[in-house]
Coordinates of C-alpha atoms in Angstrom, one line a residue:
Chain A
M1 CA -56.9 -33.0 -6.3
A2 CA -56.1 -36.5 -5.0
L3 CA -54.0 -36.1 -1.3
I4 CA -52.3 -39.1 -1.4
T5 CA -52.1 -41.7 -5.2
A6 CA -50.2 -44.9 -4.6
N7 CA -49.6 -46.6 -8.1
H8 CA -49.3 -50.8 -7.6
I9 CA -46.5 -50.0 -4.8
S10 CA -44.8 -53.1 -3.3
K11 CA -42.6 -53.2 -0.6
T12 CA -39.9 -56.3 -0.1
Y13 CA -37.7 -56.6 2.6
R14 CA -34.7 -58.5 3.5
V15 CA -34.7 -60.4 7.3
G16 CA -31.3 -62.2 7.1
E17 CA -31.4 -64.2 3.5
V18 CA -35.0 -64.1 3.4
E19 CA -36.7 -62.0 1.8
V20 CA -39.4 -60.6 3.0
Q21 CA -43.2 -59.1 0.6
A22 CA -45.1 -56.7 2.9
L23 CA -47.0 -55.2 0.2
R24 CA -48.0 -56.5 -3.2
G25 CA -48.6 -54.1 -5.9
V26 CA -51.4 -51.6 -3.7
S27 CA -53.2 -49.3 -5.5
F28 CA -55.3 -46.6 -4.2
E29 CA -56.4 -42.8 -3.7
I30 CA -57.1 -40.3 -0.5
E31 CA -58.8 -37.2 -1.6
P32 CA -57.8 -34.7 1.4
A33 CA -59.7 -34.1 4.3
S34 CA -61.1 -38.2 4.3
F35 CA -61.3 -39.8 7.7
V36 CA -59.5 -43.1 6.5
S37 CA -58.6 -46.7 8.4
F38 CA -56.3 -49.6 7.0
V39 CA -56.8 -52.6 8.9
G40 CA -56.2 -56.4 8.6
P41 CA -55.1 -58.8 10.8
S42 CA -51.5 -58.8 11.7
G43 CA -48.9 -59.2 9.4
S44 CA -50.8 -58.3 6.6
G45 CA -48.5 -54.9 5.6
K46 CA -50.9 -51.9 7.1
T47 CA -47.9 -50.4 9.5
T48 CA -45.2 -51.0 6.2
L49 CA -48.1 -48.9 3.7
L50 CA -48.0 -46.2 6.7
N51 CA -45.1 -45.7 7.0
L52 CA -44.3 -45.6 2.4
I53 CA -47.1 -42.9 3.0
G54 CA -45.9 -41.2 6.0
C55 CA -42.1 -40.8 4.3
L56 CA -40.1 -43.0 6.4
D57 CA -39.3 -46.4 4.2
K58 CA -39.3 -45.7 0.5
P59 CA -41.4 -49.0 -2.0
T60 CA -39.9 -50.9 -3.8
E61 CA -42.0 -50.7 -7.0
G62 CA -44.5 -48.4 -7.9
A63 CA -45.0 -44.7 -7.3
L64 CA -46.0 -43.2 -4.3
T65 CA -46.9 -39.2 -4.6
V66 CA -47.7 -37.6 -0.6
A67 CA -49.5 -34.2 -1.4
G68 CA -47.6 -33.9 -4.6
A69 CA -44.0 -35.4 -3.9
D70 CA -42.8 -38.4 -4.4
V71 CA -42.4 -40.5 -2.0
A72 CA -39.4 -42.4 -3.3
A73 CA -37.4 -39.5 -4.5
L74 CA -36.9 -37.7 -1.2
E75 CA -33.9 -37.5 0.6
R76 CA -33.5 -38.2 4.1
K77 CA -32.7 -34.4 4.9
A78 CA -36.0 -33.5 2.8
S79 CA -37.9 -36.2 4.0
A80 CA -37.4 -35.0 7.2
A81 CA -38.2 -31.1 6.6
F82 CA -41.3 -32.7 4.2
R83 CA -42.6 -34.8 6.6
G84 CA -42.6 -31.9 9.4
K85 CA -44.1 -29.4 7.1
T86 CA -47.4 -32.0 5.8
I87 CA -47.5 -34.8 8.5
G88 CA -48.2 -35.7 12.1
F89 CA -47.8 -38.5 14.1
I90 CA -50.0 -40.7 16.4
F91 CA -48.2 -43.2 18.2
Q92 CA -49.5 -46.7 19.6
D93 CA -47.2 -45.5 22.1
F94 CA -48.2 -42.5 22.3
N95 CA -44.5 -41.7 22.2
L96 CA -44.7 -38.3 24.0
L97 CA -40.7 -37.2 25.7
P98 CA -40.5 -38.2 29.0
V99 CA -38.7 -34.7 30.3
L100 CA -41.1 -32.3 28.3
T101 CA -44.5 -31.3 29.6
V102 CA -48.1 -31.6 28.1
Y103 CA -47.6 -27.8 26.7
E104 CA -44.3 -28.6 25.5
N105 CA -44.3 -31.8 23.9
I106 CA -47.0 -29.7 21.7
E107 CA -44.9 -26.9 20.8
Y108 CA -41.9 -29.5 20.5
P109 CA -42.3 -29.6 16.5
L110 CA -43.7 -26.2 16.4
L111 CA -40.1 -25.1 18.3
M112 CA -37.5 -27.4 16.5
V113 CA -39.0 -28.4 13.2
Q114 CA -41.0 -25.3 12.1
K115 CA -39.6 -22.2 14.1
V116 CA -42.9 -20.7 14.9
P117 CA -42.5 -17.1 17.0
P118 CA -43.1 -18.0 20.9
A119 CA -46.6 -15.7 20.5
E120 CA -47.9 -17.6 16.9
R121 CA -46.6 -21.0 19.2
Q122 CA -48.6 -19.7 22.4
R123 CA -51.9 -18.9 20.6
R124 CA -52.0 -22.4 18.5
V125 CA -50.5 -24.4 21.5
T126 CA -53.4 -23.6 23.5
A127 CA -55.6 -23.9 21.3
L128 CA -55.3 -27.8 20.7
L129 CA -55.1 -28.0 24.5
E130 CA -58.2 -26.4 25.3
A131 CA -59.6 -28.5 22.0
V132 CA -57.7 -32.0 23.5
G133 CA -59.6 -31.1 26.8
M134 CA -55.9 -31.0 28.2
S135 CA -55.5 -27.4 29.1
D136 CA -56.0 -28.7 33.4
Q137 CA -53.0 -30.8 32.3
R138 CA -50.5 -28.5 30.0
D139 CA -47.2 -28.4 32.8
K140 CA -47.6 -32.2 34.1
K141 CA -44.2 -34.2 32.5
P142 CA -46.8 -37.7 30.4
D143 CA -46.0 -40.1 33.1
Q144 CA -48.3 -38.0 35.5
I145 CA -51.8 -38.3 33.2
S146 CA -53.6 -41.4 31.8
G147 CA -52.8 -43.4 28.7
G148 CA -56.2 -41.7 27.2
Q149 CA -54.6 -38.9 28.3
K150 CA -51.5 -39.1 26.0
Q151 CA -53.5 -39.9 23.3
R152 CA -55.1 -36.7 23.5
V153 CA -51.7 -35.4 23.4
A154 CA -50.7 -36.8 21.2
V155 CA -52.8 -36.0 18.2
A156 CA -53.1 -31.8 19.8
R157 CA -48.6 -32.5 19.1
A158 CA -49.7 -34.2 15.0
L159 CA -51.7 -31.1 14.9
V160 CA -50.4 -28.3 15.8
T161 CA -48.7 -28.1 12.8
N162 CA -51.8 -27.9 10.9
P163 CA -50.4 -30.5 8.4
K164 CA -52.6 -32.1 5.8
L165 CA -52.0 -35.1 6.4
V166 CA -52.1 -37.2 10.4
L167 CA -51.3 -40.9 10.1
A168 CA -51.6 -43.1 13.4
D169 CA -50.5 -46.2 13.8
E170 CA -52.9 -48.5 16.0
P171 CA -53.6 -45.2 17.7
T172 CA -56.4 -47.5 20.5
A173 CA -54.5 -50.4 20.9
N174 CA -53.6 -49.3 24.2
L175 CA -56.5 -48.1 25.1
D176 CA -60.0 -49.1 26.4
H177 CA -62.8 -49.5 24.7
G178 CA -63.9 -45.9 26.1
T179 CA -60.9 -44.0 26.1
A180 CA -60.8 -45.5 22.7
Y181 CA -63.6 -44.3 20.8
M182 CA -62.9 -40.5 22.6
V183 CA -59.9 -40.7 21.1
L184 CA -61.6 -41.3 17.3
N185 CA -63.7 -38.5 18.0
L186 CA -61.9 -36.5 18.7
M187 CA -59.5 -36.7 15.6
K188 CA -62.8 -37.2 14.1
K189 CA -63.8 -33.5 15.4
M190 CA -60.2 -32.5 15.3
R191 CA -60.9 -33.2 10.8
D192 CA -64.1 -31.3 10.3
E193 CA -62.2 -28.4 12.0
F194 CA -59.0 -28.7 10.4
K195 CA -59.5 -30.2 7.7
T196 CA -56.9 -31.9 8.1
T197 CA -56.6 -36.3 6.2
F198 CA -56.5 -38.6 9.1
I199 CA -54.9 -42.2 8.8
F200 CA -55.3 -44.9 11.3
S201 CA -54.9 -48.5 11.3
T202 CA -56.3 -51.1 12.9
H203 CA -56.9 -54.4 13.6
D204 CA -59.9 -53.9 15.9
Q205 CA -63.2 -54.7 14.1
K206 CA -65.5 -53.2 16.7
I207 CA -63.6 -50.0 15.9
V208 CA -63.4 -50.0 12.4
G209 CA -66.9 -49.0 12.0
E210 CA -65.5 -45.2 12.6
A211 CA -64.2 -44.7 9.3
E212 CA -65.6 -43.1 6.7
T213 CA -63.5 -45.4 4.5
I214 CA -61.8 -48.6 5.0
F215 CA -58.9 -50.0 3.1
T216 CA -59.0 -53.5 3.5
L217 CA -55.4 -55.2 3.4
E218 CA -54.6 -59.4 3.8
D219 CA -51.1 -60.7 2.8
G220 CA -49.8 -56.8 1.6
R221 CA -52.6 -57.0 -0.9
L222 CA -55.7 -54.8 -0.8
N223 CA -58.9 -56.9 -0.1
G224 CA -61.7 -54.2 -0.8
T225 CA -62.4 -51.2 -0.2
K226 CA -65.3 -49.6 2.0
S227 CA -66.8 -46.4 2.2
R228 CA -69.0 -45.4 3.9
G229 CA -70.4 -41.3 3.2
G230 CA -66.1 -40.1 2.8
N231 CA -64.3 -38.8 0.1
G232 CA -61.9 -42.4 -0.3
N233 CA -62.0 -43.9 -3.0
G234 CA -61.0 -47.4 -3.9
Chain B
M1 CA -30.8 -23.5 21.1
G2 CA -32.1 -21.7 24.3
N3 CA -34.4 -25.3 23.8
L4 CA -31.8 -27.3 22.8
F5 CA -30.0 -26.5 26.2
K6 CA -33.5 -27.6 28.2
I7 CA -34.0 -30.6 26.8
A8 CA -30.4 -31.4 27.1
I9 CA -30.1 -30.6 30.9
R10 CA -33.7 -32.1 31.4
N11 CA -32.3 -35.4 30.1
L12 CA -29.1 -34.9 32.3
L13 CA -31.0 -35.0 34.8
R14 CA -33.7 -38.1 34.0
Y15 CA -30.8 -40.4 34.8
K16 CA -29.7 -38.4 38.1
R17 CA -27.5 -41.2 39.7
R18 CA -25.4 -41.4 36.0
T19 CA -24.7 -37.5 35.8
L20 CA -23.5 -37.5 39.2
L21 CA -21.0 -40.5 39.1
T22 CA -19.7 -38.7 35.4
A23 CA -19.7 -35.3 36.4
S24 CA -17.8 -36.9 39.9
L25 CA -15.5 -38.3 37.6
I26 CA -14.6 -35.6 35.4
T27 CA -14.4 -33.5 38.9
V28 CA -11.9 -35.5 41.1
G29 CA -9.8 -35.6 37.6
V30 CA -10.1 -31.6 37.2
V31 CA -8.8 -31.6 41.0
F32 CA -6.4 -33.5 40.6
V33 CA -4.8 -31.9 37.1
L34 CA -5.5 -28.1 38.9
A35 CA -3.3 -30.1 42.7
F36 CA -0.9 -31.3 40.6
V37 CA 0.1 -28.3 38.2
S38 CA -0.6 -25.9 40.8
V39 CA 2.3 -28.0 43.1
A40 CA 4.6 -28.8 40.2
G41 CA 4.1 -25.6 38.4
T42 CA 5.4 -23.7 41.6
F43 CA 8.0 -26.1 42.1
K44 CA 9.4 -25.9 38.6
N45 CA 9.1 -21.9 38.9
M46 CA 11.1 -22.3 42.0
M47 CA 13.4 -24.4 41.4
I48 CA 14.1 -22.0 37.8
G49 CA 13.8 -18.8 39.8
Q50 CA 17.1 -19.8 42.5
I51 CA 19.1 -20.7 39.6
T52 CA 19.0 -17.8 37.0
D53 CA 18.4 -15.6 40.1
S54 CA 22.1 -16.8 42.7
M55 CA 23.7 -17.9 40.2
I56 CA 23.5 -18.8 35.5
G57 CA 20.8 -15.3 35.1
H58 CA 18.6 -15.2 32.7
L59 CA 20.7 -15.2 29.4
Q60 CA 24.5 -15.2 29.7
V61 CA 26.7 -13.8 26.1
H62 CA 29.7 -14.6 25.2
R63 CA 32.8 -15.5 22.6
R64 CA 32.0 -17.9 20.5
G65 CA 33.6 -21.3 21.3
F66 CA 33.9 -19.9 24.9
V67 CA 30.6 -22.2 25.8
A68 CA 32.1 -25.5 24.8
S69 CA 35.4 -25.2 26.2
I70 CA 33.4 -24.1 29.1
E71 CA 35.4 -26.9 31.8
T72 CA 38.9 -25.3 31.4
L73 CA 38.2 -22.0 31.4
P74 CA 40.0 -20.7 29.1
L75 CA 41.2 -17.0 29.4
N76 CA 42.1 -17.6 25.9
L77 CA 38.7 -17.3 25.1
N78 CA 37.7 -13.7 27.1
L79 CA 36.3 -10.8 25.0
K80 CA 37.9 -8.2 24.9
G81 CA 38.2 -4.5 24.3
G82 CA 36.4 -3.7 21.3
A83 CA 33.9 -7.2 21.1
I84 CA 33.2 -5.6 25.3
G85 CA 32.0 -1.7 23.2
K86 CA 29.5 -2.9 21.0
L87 CA 28.4 -5.8 22.9
E88 CA 27.2 -3.4 25.8
K89 CA 26.2 -0.8 23.0
I90 CA 23.3 -3.6 22.0
L91 CA 23.0 -4.6 25.9
N92 CA 22.0 -0.7 26.3
E93 CA 20.1 -0.8 24.1
Q94 CA 17.7 -3.4 25.2
T95 CA 14.9 -2.5 26.8
E96 CA 13.7 -5.6 28.1
I97 CA 17.0 -5.5 30.0
E98 CA 16.6 -4.7 33.5
A99 CA 20.2 -5.7 34.5
Y100 CA 23.6 -6.8 33.2
S101 CA 27.2 -7.9 34.6
P102 CA 30.2 -9.2 33.2
R103 CA 32.6 -12.0 34.3
V104 CA 35.4 -13.1 34.0
K105 CA 36.0 -16.9 34.8
F106 CA 38.8 -18.5 35.9
G107 CA 40.5 -21.1 37.6
G108 CA 43.6 -21.5 39.6
M109 CA 44.7 -22.7 43.5
F110 CA 43.6 -22.2 46.9
S111 CA 46.2 -21.7 49.6
N112 CA 45.2 -21.6 53.0
F113 CA 49.4 -21.3 53.8
T114 CA 49.2 -25.3 55.1
E115 CA 47.3 -27.0 52.6
T116 CA 46.5 -25.8 48.9
S117 CA 43.4 -27.6 46.9
S118 CA 41.8 -26.2 43.6
I119 CA 39.0 -23.8 42.7
R120 CA 37.1 -22.3 40.5
L121 CA 36.7 -19.0 40.8
T122 CA 34.1 -16.0 38.9
A123 CA 35.2 -12.7 38.8
I124 CA 32.4 -10.0 39.1
D125 CA 31.5 -6.2 39.9
P126 CA 29.1 -7.1 42.9
E127 CA 27.3 -3.8 42.3
K128 CA 26.0 -4.4 39.0
E129 CA 26.2 -8.4 39.6
F130 CA 24.4 -8.2 43.0
K131 CA 21.3 -6.7 40.1
T132 CA 21.7 -9.4 37.3
V133 CA 21.5 -12.4 39.8
P134 CA 19.8 -10.8 42.9
L135 CA 19.3 -13.8 45.0
L136 CA 23.8 -14.5 45.2
P137 CA 23.8 -12.4 48.3
E138 CA 21.3 -15.0 50.0
R139 CA 23.8 -17.7 49.4
V140 CA 26.2 -16.5 51.6
S141 CA 25.7 -18.6 54.8
D142 CA 28.9 -16.8 57.0
G143 CA 30.0 -14.1 57.1
S144 CA 29.1 -10.8 55.1
K145 CA 27.2 -10.6 52.3
E146 CA 29.4 -7.9 50.7
L147 CA 32.3 -8.6 48.4
K148 CA 35.1 -5.7 48.0
P149 CA 38.5 -5.6 46.5
G150 CA 41.2 -8.0 47.9
G151 CA 37.7 -10.3 49.6
I152 CA 36.7 -13.6 48.7
L153 CA 33.7 -15.5 48.7
I154 CA 34.4 -19.2 49.5
P155 CA 32.7 -22.4 49.0
E156 CA 31.1 -23.8 52.2
L157 CA 33.0 -27.4 51.2
L158 CA 35.7 -25.8 50.6
A159 CA 35.8 -24.0 53.8
R160 CA 34.9 -26.8 55.9
G161 CA 37.8 -28.9 54.1
M162 CA 40.3 -26.5 54.6
K163 CA 38.9 -24.8 57.5
V164 CA 39.1 -21.6 57.0
K165 CA 36.5 -19.6 58.4
P166 CA 35.0 -15.5 57.5
G167 CA 38.2 -12.8 58.2
D168 CA 41.1 -15.5 57.3
A169 CA 43.7 -15.0 54.6
V170 CA 44.0 -16.7 52.1
V171 CA 46.1 -17.7 48.5
I172 CA 45.2 -18.3 45.4
V173 CA 47.5 -18.8 42.6
A174 CA 45.8 -18.5 39.0
T175 CA 47.9 -19.1 35.2
N176 CA 47.3 -16.1 33.2
A177 CA 46.2 -16.4 29.4
D178 CA 50.2 -16.2 29.2
G179 CA 51.0 -19.6 30.9
S180 CA 52.8 -17.5 33.4
V181 CA 51.5 -17.7 37.2
N182 CA 50.8 -15.2 39.8
G183 CA 49.3 -15.3 43.5
K184 CA 47.5 -12.9 46.0
Q185 CA 45.8 -12.8 49.0
F186 CA 42.4 -12.3 49.7
T187 CA 40.9 -12.4 52.6
V188 CA 37.1 -14.5 53.4
T189 CA 34.8 -12.3 53.1
G190 CA 32.1 -14.7 53.4
V191 CA 30.8 -18.3 53.0
M192 CA 28.4 -19.8 50.1
E193 CA 26.3 -22.8 49.6
S194 CA 26.1 -23.9 46.8
A195 CA 22.8 -22.7 44.5
T196 CA 22.4 -26.5 43.5
G197 CA 22.8 -28.7 46.4
P198 CA 26.3 -30.2 48.2
G199 CA 29.3 -29.5 46.6
G200 CA 30.6 -27.3 44.4
R201 CA 34.5 -25.1 43.7
D202 CA 32.5 -22.5 42.8
G203 CA 33.6 -19.3 44.7
Y204 CA 33.9 -15.4 43.8
V205 CA 36.3 -12.5 43.7
H206 CA 36.2 -8.7 42.6
L207 CA 36.7 -8.1 39.2
N208 CA 39.4 -5.6 39.8
D209 CA 41.6 -8.6 41.8
A210 CA 41.1 -11.0 39.2
R211 CA 42.3 -8.3 36.5
E212 CA 45.3 -8.1 39.0
L213 CA 46.0 -11.9 39.8
L214 CA 45.6 -12.4 36.0
R215 CA 47.8 -9.9 34.8
M216 CA 44.9 -8.5 32.3
E217 CA 46.4 -6.1 29.6
G218 CA 42.6 -4.1 29.5
Q219 CA 39.0 -4.9 29.8
Q220 CA 38.8 -9.0 29.1
V221 CA 35.1 -10.6 30.1
S222 CA 34.7 -14.0 29.9
E223 CA 30.7 -13.6 29.5
Y224 CA 27.9 -11.7 29.6
V225 CA 24.7 -12.2 32.5
I226 CA 22.2 -10.5 31.5
R227 CA 19.1 -10.0 33.8
L228 CA 14.9 -9.8 32.1
K229 CA 12.9 -7.2 33.0
S230 CA 9.7 -10.2 32.7
F231 CA 11.2 -14.2 32.9
G232 CA 7.8 -14.3 30.8
N233 CA 9.8 -12.6 27.6
L234 CA 12.6 -15.5 27.1
A235 CA 12.4 -17.0 23.8
A236 CA 11.0 -14.7 22.4
F237 CA 14.3 -11.8 23.6
S238 CA 16.6 -14.7 22.9
E239 CA 15.3 -14.6 19.7
K240 CA 15.4 -11.0 18.5
L241 CA 18.8 -10.3 20.8
D242 CA 20.3 -13.4 18.6
G243 CA 19.6 -11.7 16.1
L244 CA 21.5 -8.7 16.7
L245 CA 24.3 -10.5 17.9
A246 CA 24.6 -12.7 14.5
K247 CA 25.6 -9.2 12.4
E248 CA 28.6 -9.0 15.0
L249 CA 31.6 -10.8 12.6
N250 CA 35.1 -11.4 13.4
Q251 CA 37.7 -11.4 11.4
Q252 CA 37.0 -14.5 9.6
D253 CA 33.7 -13.4 8.9
K254 CA 32.2 -15.4 11.5
P255 CA 29.5 -14.4 14.4
L256 CA 31.8 -13.3 17.0
F257 CA 29.0 -13.4 20.0
E258 CA 27.1 -16.8 21.2
L259 CA 24.2 -16.4 23.5
H260 CA 22.7 -18.8 24.8
T261 CA 19.3 -19.4 27.9
W262 CA 19.8 -20.5 31.4
E263 CA 17.8 -23.8 29.4
K264 CA 20.9 -24.5 27.3
L265 CA 23.3 -23.5 30.4
S266 CA 21.8 -25.7 33.4
P267 CA 21.2 -29.2 33.7
F268 CA 18.1 -28.1 35.6
F269 CA 16.1 -27.8 32.2
N270 CA 16.3 -31.6 31.7
I271 CA 14.3 -31.6 35.2
A272 CA 12.1 -28.4 34.3
R273 CA 11.4 -30.4 31.0
M274 CA 10.3 -33.2 33.5
I275 CA 8.1 -31.7 35.2
D276 CA 6.5 -30.1 32.2
L277 CA 6.5 -34.2 30.8
M278 CA 4.5 -35.6 34.3
T279 CA 2.2 -32.7 34.2
F280 CA 1.0 -33.2 30.1
F281 CA 0.8 -36.7 30.8
I282 CA -1.6 -36.1 34.2
K283 CA -4.0 -34.0 31.5
L284 CA -3.7 -36.8 28.7
M285 CA -5.3 -38.7 31.6
L286 CA -7.9 -36.6 33.1
I287 CA -8.5 -36.3 29.0
A288 CA -8.8 -40.2 29.0
I289 CA -11.1 -39.9 31.7
V290 CA -13.1 -37.3 30.1
L291 CA -13.5 -39.1 26.9
I292 CA -14.3 -42.8 28.1
S293 CA -16.7 -41.6 30.8
I294 CA -18.7 -39.1 28.4
M295 CA -18.8 -41.1 25.6
N296 CA -19.8 -44.4 27.5
V297 CA -22.4 -41.6 29.3
M298 CA -24.0 -40.7 25.7
I299 CA -23.7 -44.6 24.2
M300 CA -25.7 -44.8 27.1
A301 CA -28.1 -42.0 27.1
V302 CA -28.7 -43.0 22.7
Y303 CA -29.0 -46.7 22.4
E304 CA -31.8 -45.8 25.8
R305 CA -33.2 -43.3 24.0
I306 CA -33.8 -44.8 20.3
R307 CA -38.0 -44.4 20.0
E308 CA -37.2 -41.4 21.6
I309 CA -35.3 -40.6 18.6
G310 CA -37.8 -42.4 16.3
T311 CA -40.2 -40.4 17.4
I312 CA -38.2 -36.9 16.8
A313 CA -37.4 -37.8 13.4
A314 CA -40.0 -38.8 12.0
I315 CA -42.6 -36.1 13.5
G316 CA -39.3 -33.9 11.0
T317 CA -36.9 -33.0 13.3
L318 CA -33.5 -32.5 11.0
P319 CA -30.4 -34.8 11.4
G320 CA -28.2 -31.4 12.2
K321 CA -30.7 -31.2 15.6
I322 CA -30.9 -34.5 17.0
L323 CA -27.1 -34.0 16.4
S324 CA -27.0 -30.8 18.7
M325 CA -28.9 -32.4 21.0
F326 CA -26.3 -34.9 22.1
V327 CA -23.4 -33.2 22.2
I328 CA -25.0 -30.4 24.1
E329 CA -25.6 -33.1 26.5
G330 CA -21.8 -34.4 26.6
F331 CA -20.8 -30.4 26.8
C332 CA -23.4 -29.8 29.8
M333 CA -22.0 -32.6 31.5
G334 CA -18.2 -31.6 30.4
V335 CA -18.8 -27.8 31.8
A336 CA -20.3 -29.2 35.0
G337 CA -17.7 -31.4 35.6
A338 CA -15.0 -28.4 35.1
L339 CA -16.5 -25.9 36.7
I340 CA -17.0 -27.4 39.6
G341 CA -13.1 -29.8 39.5
D342 CA -12.3 -25.9 39.5
L343 CA -13.8 -24.9 42.6
V344 CA -12.7 -27.8 44.4
G345 CA -9.5 -27.3 42.7
I346 CA -9.1 -23.6 43.6
G347 CA -10.2 -24.7 47.3
L348 CA -7.6 -27.7 47.6
V349 CA -4.9 -24.7 46.6
W350 CA -6.1 -22.7 49.3
I351 CA -5.7 -25.9 51.6
L352 CA -2.8 -27.1 51.4
N353 CA -1.0 -22.9 50.7
L354 CA -2.7 -23.1 54.5
S355 CA -1.5 -25.6 55.8
K356 CA 2.4 -25.1 55.0
I357 CA 3.6 -28.1 53.5
S358 CA 7.9 -27.4 53.9
Y359 CA 10.2 -29.4 51.2
N360 CA 14.0 -28.5 51.1
F361 CA 15.9 -27.7 47.7
G362 CA 19.7 -27.7 47.1
Q363 CA 21.0 -25.8 50.6
Q364 CA 17.5 -24.1 51.4
K365 CA 15.7 -25.9 53.6
G366 CA 12.1 -25.8 54.6
I367 CA 11.1 -23.6 51.9
I368 CA 7.5 -22.9 52.8
L369 CA 4.9 -24.3 49.5
Q370 CA 3.4 -21.8 47.8
A371 CA 0.9 -23.3 45.9
G372 CA -0.7 -21.0 43.5
V373 CA -2.7 -22.0 40.2
S374 CA -2.7 -19.1 37.1
P375 CA -6.1 -18.0 35.6
A376 CA -4.4 -19.1 32.3
D377 CA -4.5 -22.9 33.6
I378 CA -8.0 -23.1 35.3
L379 CA -9.0 -22.0 31.6
M380 CA -6.6 -24.1 29.6
I381 CA -7.8 -27.5 32.2
S382 CA -11.7 -26.8 31.9
A383 CA -11.7 -25.5 27.6
T384 CA -9.8 -29.3 27.2
V385 CA -12.5 -30.8 29.0
I386 CA -15.2 -29.8 27.9
I387 CA -14.2 -29.8 24.4
V388 CA -12.9 -33.4 25.0
S389 CA -16.4 -33.9 26.6
V390 CA -17.7 -32.7 23.0
I391 CA -15.1 -34.7 21.1
A392 CA -16.7 -37.5 23.0
S393 CA -20.3 -37.2 22.6
L394 CA -19.8 -37.0 18.8
Q395 CA -19.6 -40.4 17.5
P396 CA -23.3 -41.4 19.9
A397 CA -24.1 -38.2 18.8
F398 CA -23.6 -39.0 14.5
K399 CA -25.0 -42.2 15.4
A400 CA -28.6 -40.9 17.1
S401 CA -29.1 -38.7 14.3
R402 CA -28.0 -41.2 11.6
M403 CA -31.0 -43.4 12.7
E404 CA -33.6 -44.6 10.5
P405 CA -37.0 -43.4 12.2
I406 CA -38.5 -46.7 11.1
Q407 CA -35.9 -48.8 12.4
A408 CA -35.6 -46.4 15.6
L409 CA -39.6 -46.6 16.4
R410 CA -39.8 -50.3 16.6
H411 CA -36.9 -50.7 18.3
T412 CA -38.0 -52.4 22.1

């Protein structure tokens, strides 16, 4: 059974008096434990689509089901609870909380979103710190570590709740190529280890090839799908 | 909850200068309010103490209608035999009463054999009166503080004007209830200062002398003055006694007695109320300072952290928790301002007391200011600051909790 099913979804924004159609009848399915990329130029609808899959927004038309939940039917509070339980987020600008240490940033979703007991929290955070190679930086604040390290912490934070799905919007945009590949390989490794579905958007053609399934978007339409031995199908 | 506090405190420390400025503003406000409350409260209590303990007492009971005609000191509105018995029985049964004293008030002419002037006299039983208004003897500035039959305590103004001193013989002429006039010679025992400042034509004689001078048949009393064991109990006891007295009816089935607290009998109550009003406005200013400063800081905090709010909302933090985060920040700032303000305020009051600042009240000169601030005042002011801080944080916190994560994440 597909983890995500999109059936003719459209999204229209109103910017002042102008209506902007960001997505136009997009349909696809994504299987669990996939490593998927949405590619396309700026304004093609990648971020809008990721926002819809991440339950941060609702489609104007069509049906979108994520891990069995109808995204359009989720109310504000239920939507937040669903995200906290099911989805992990990796942001382009890392978005770590500056007042928390590396350890505390990873621990945050377990503490403030899921209320996991202390011993279990410590076990999971320590394991992920180890997995992303940040154990020796655990007590540093985000402004004391590099961009690549920040994104590794963000990956650990996204995975700490054992989500079914991790969404990463342009996760390598603020990283140099070497670090970008390292982060993508880390995401792949985590996918293999935790069987979590990773979906990331990018317009960087050099790292697109790392995805097993590639959906190409242009002007809000799905313009092609490539699979390289992964689980996605268009 | 502990983690919310940890995050809130770290966020406050993140903007050290701004937090310090805001907390300082609250601290200064708390210090000024504490200093004002302590000084104004001390002055008010001293003033009330002077008025009640040297003249009026805490409560007074009269025959119904006496207070309305008090300017003429009507002898025909005195309490008599049966009414006195009933009233004293009621007063004797009240455990809240420390002492009470009967008085006869009347007007007369004061003569030093060469000049004559008017005088208002209060006839007292010295033993009972000095227990009920214990500061009365302190008002005697010249001569003996004791009042024996045949003696008279005269007001300073009259003593100066009529050139009379302790030991001199004087004559009091008064009209009794029947309209006939009688006179009696007295020896000036002492000269009294007025309780309320320069002026006053009130003197004191012994109750037995008044009965003789006014040719009273049987016991008569113009007023009973009551002193309570606890002044703080005044309102509750007044209500209780009023209820008991209301049951005593005259021949026309109307209440026989009327009860007044010192507040109804002294114009100084208005000054006390004015002090209360000023204190209230000072507290309002503190509330305004806290409200505006905390709200300003929290609005800034929310604006500067929109992306962070978007991040925590996106990863599943519920709106209620986001609201709590910001409210706790405001709460912490209020607590810090109140605590530091309390400590500095108490220190300032201590320094004021060390400075031995003196002032005059009425005829009393050089009273040393002994400012004090009660734990109840400190708690009340601190609680006000903290509650207002929380209220001030609510609007920005609510705004943060209602933010759409998608829009917050786009914020630059």
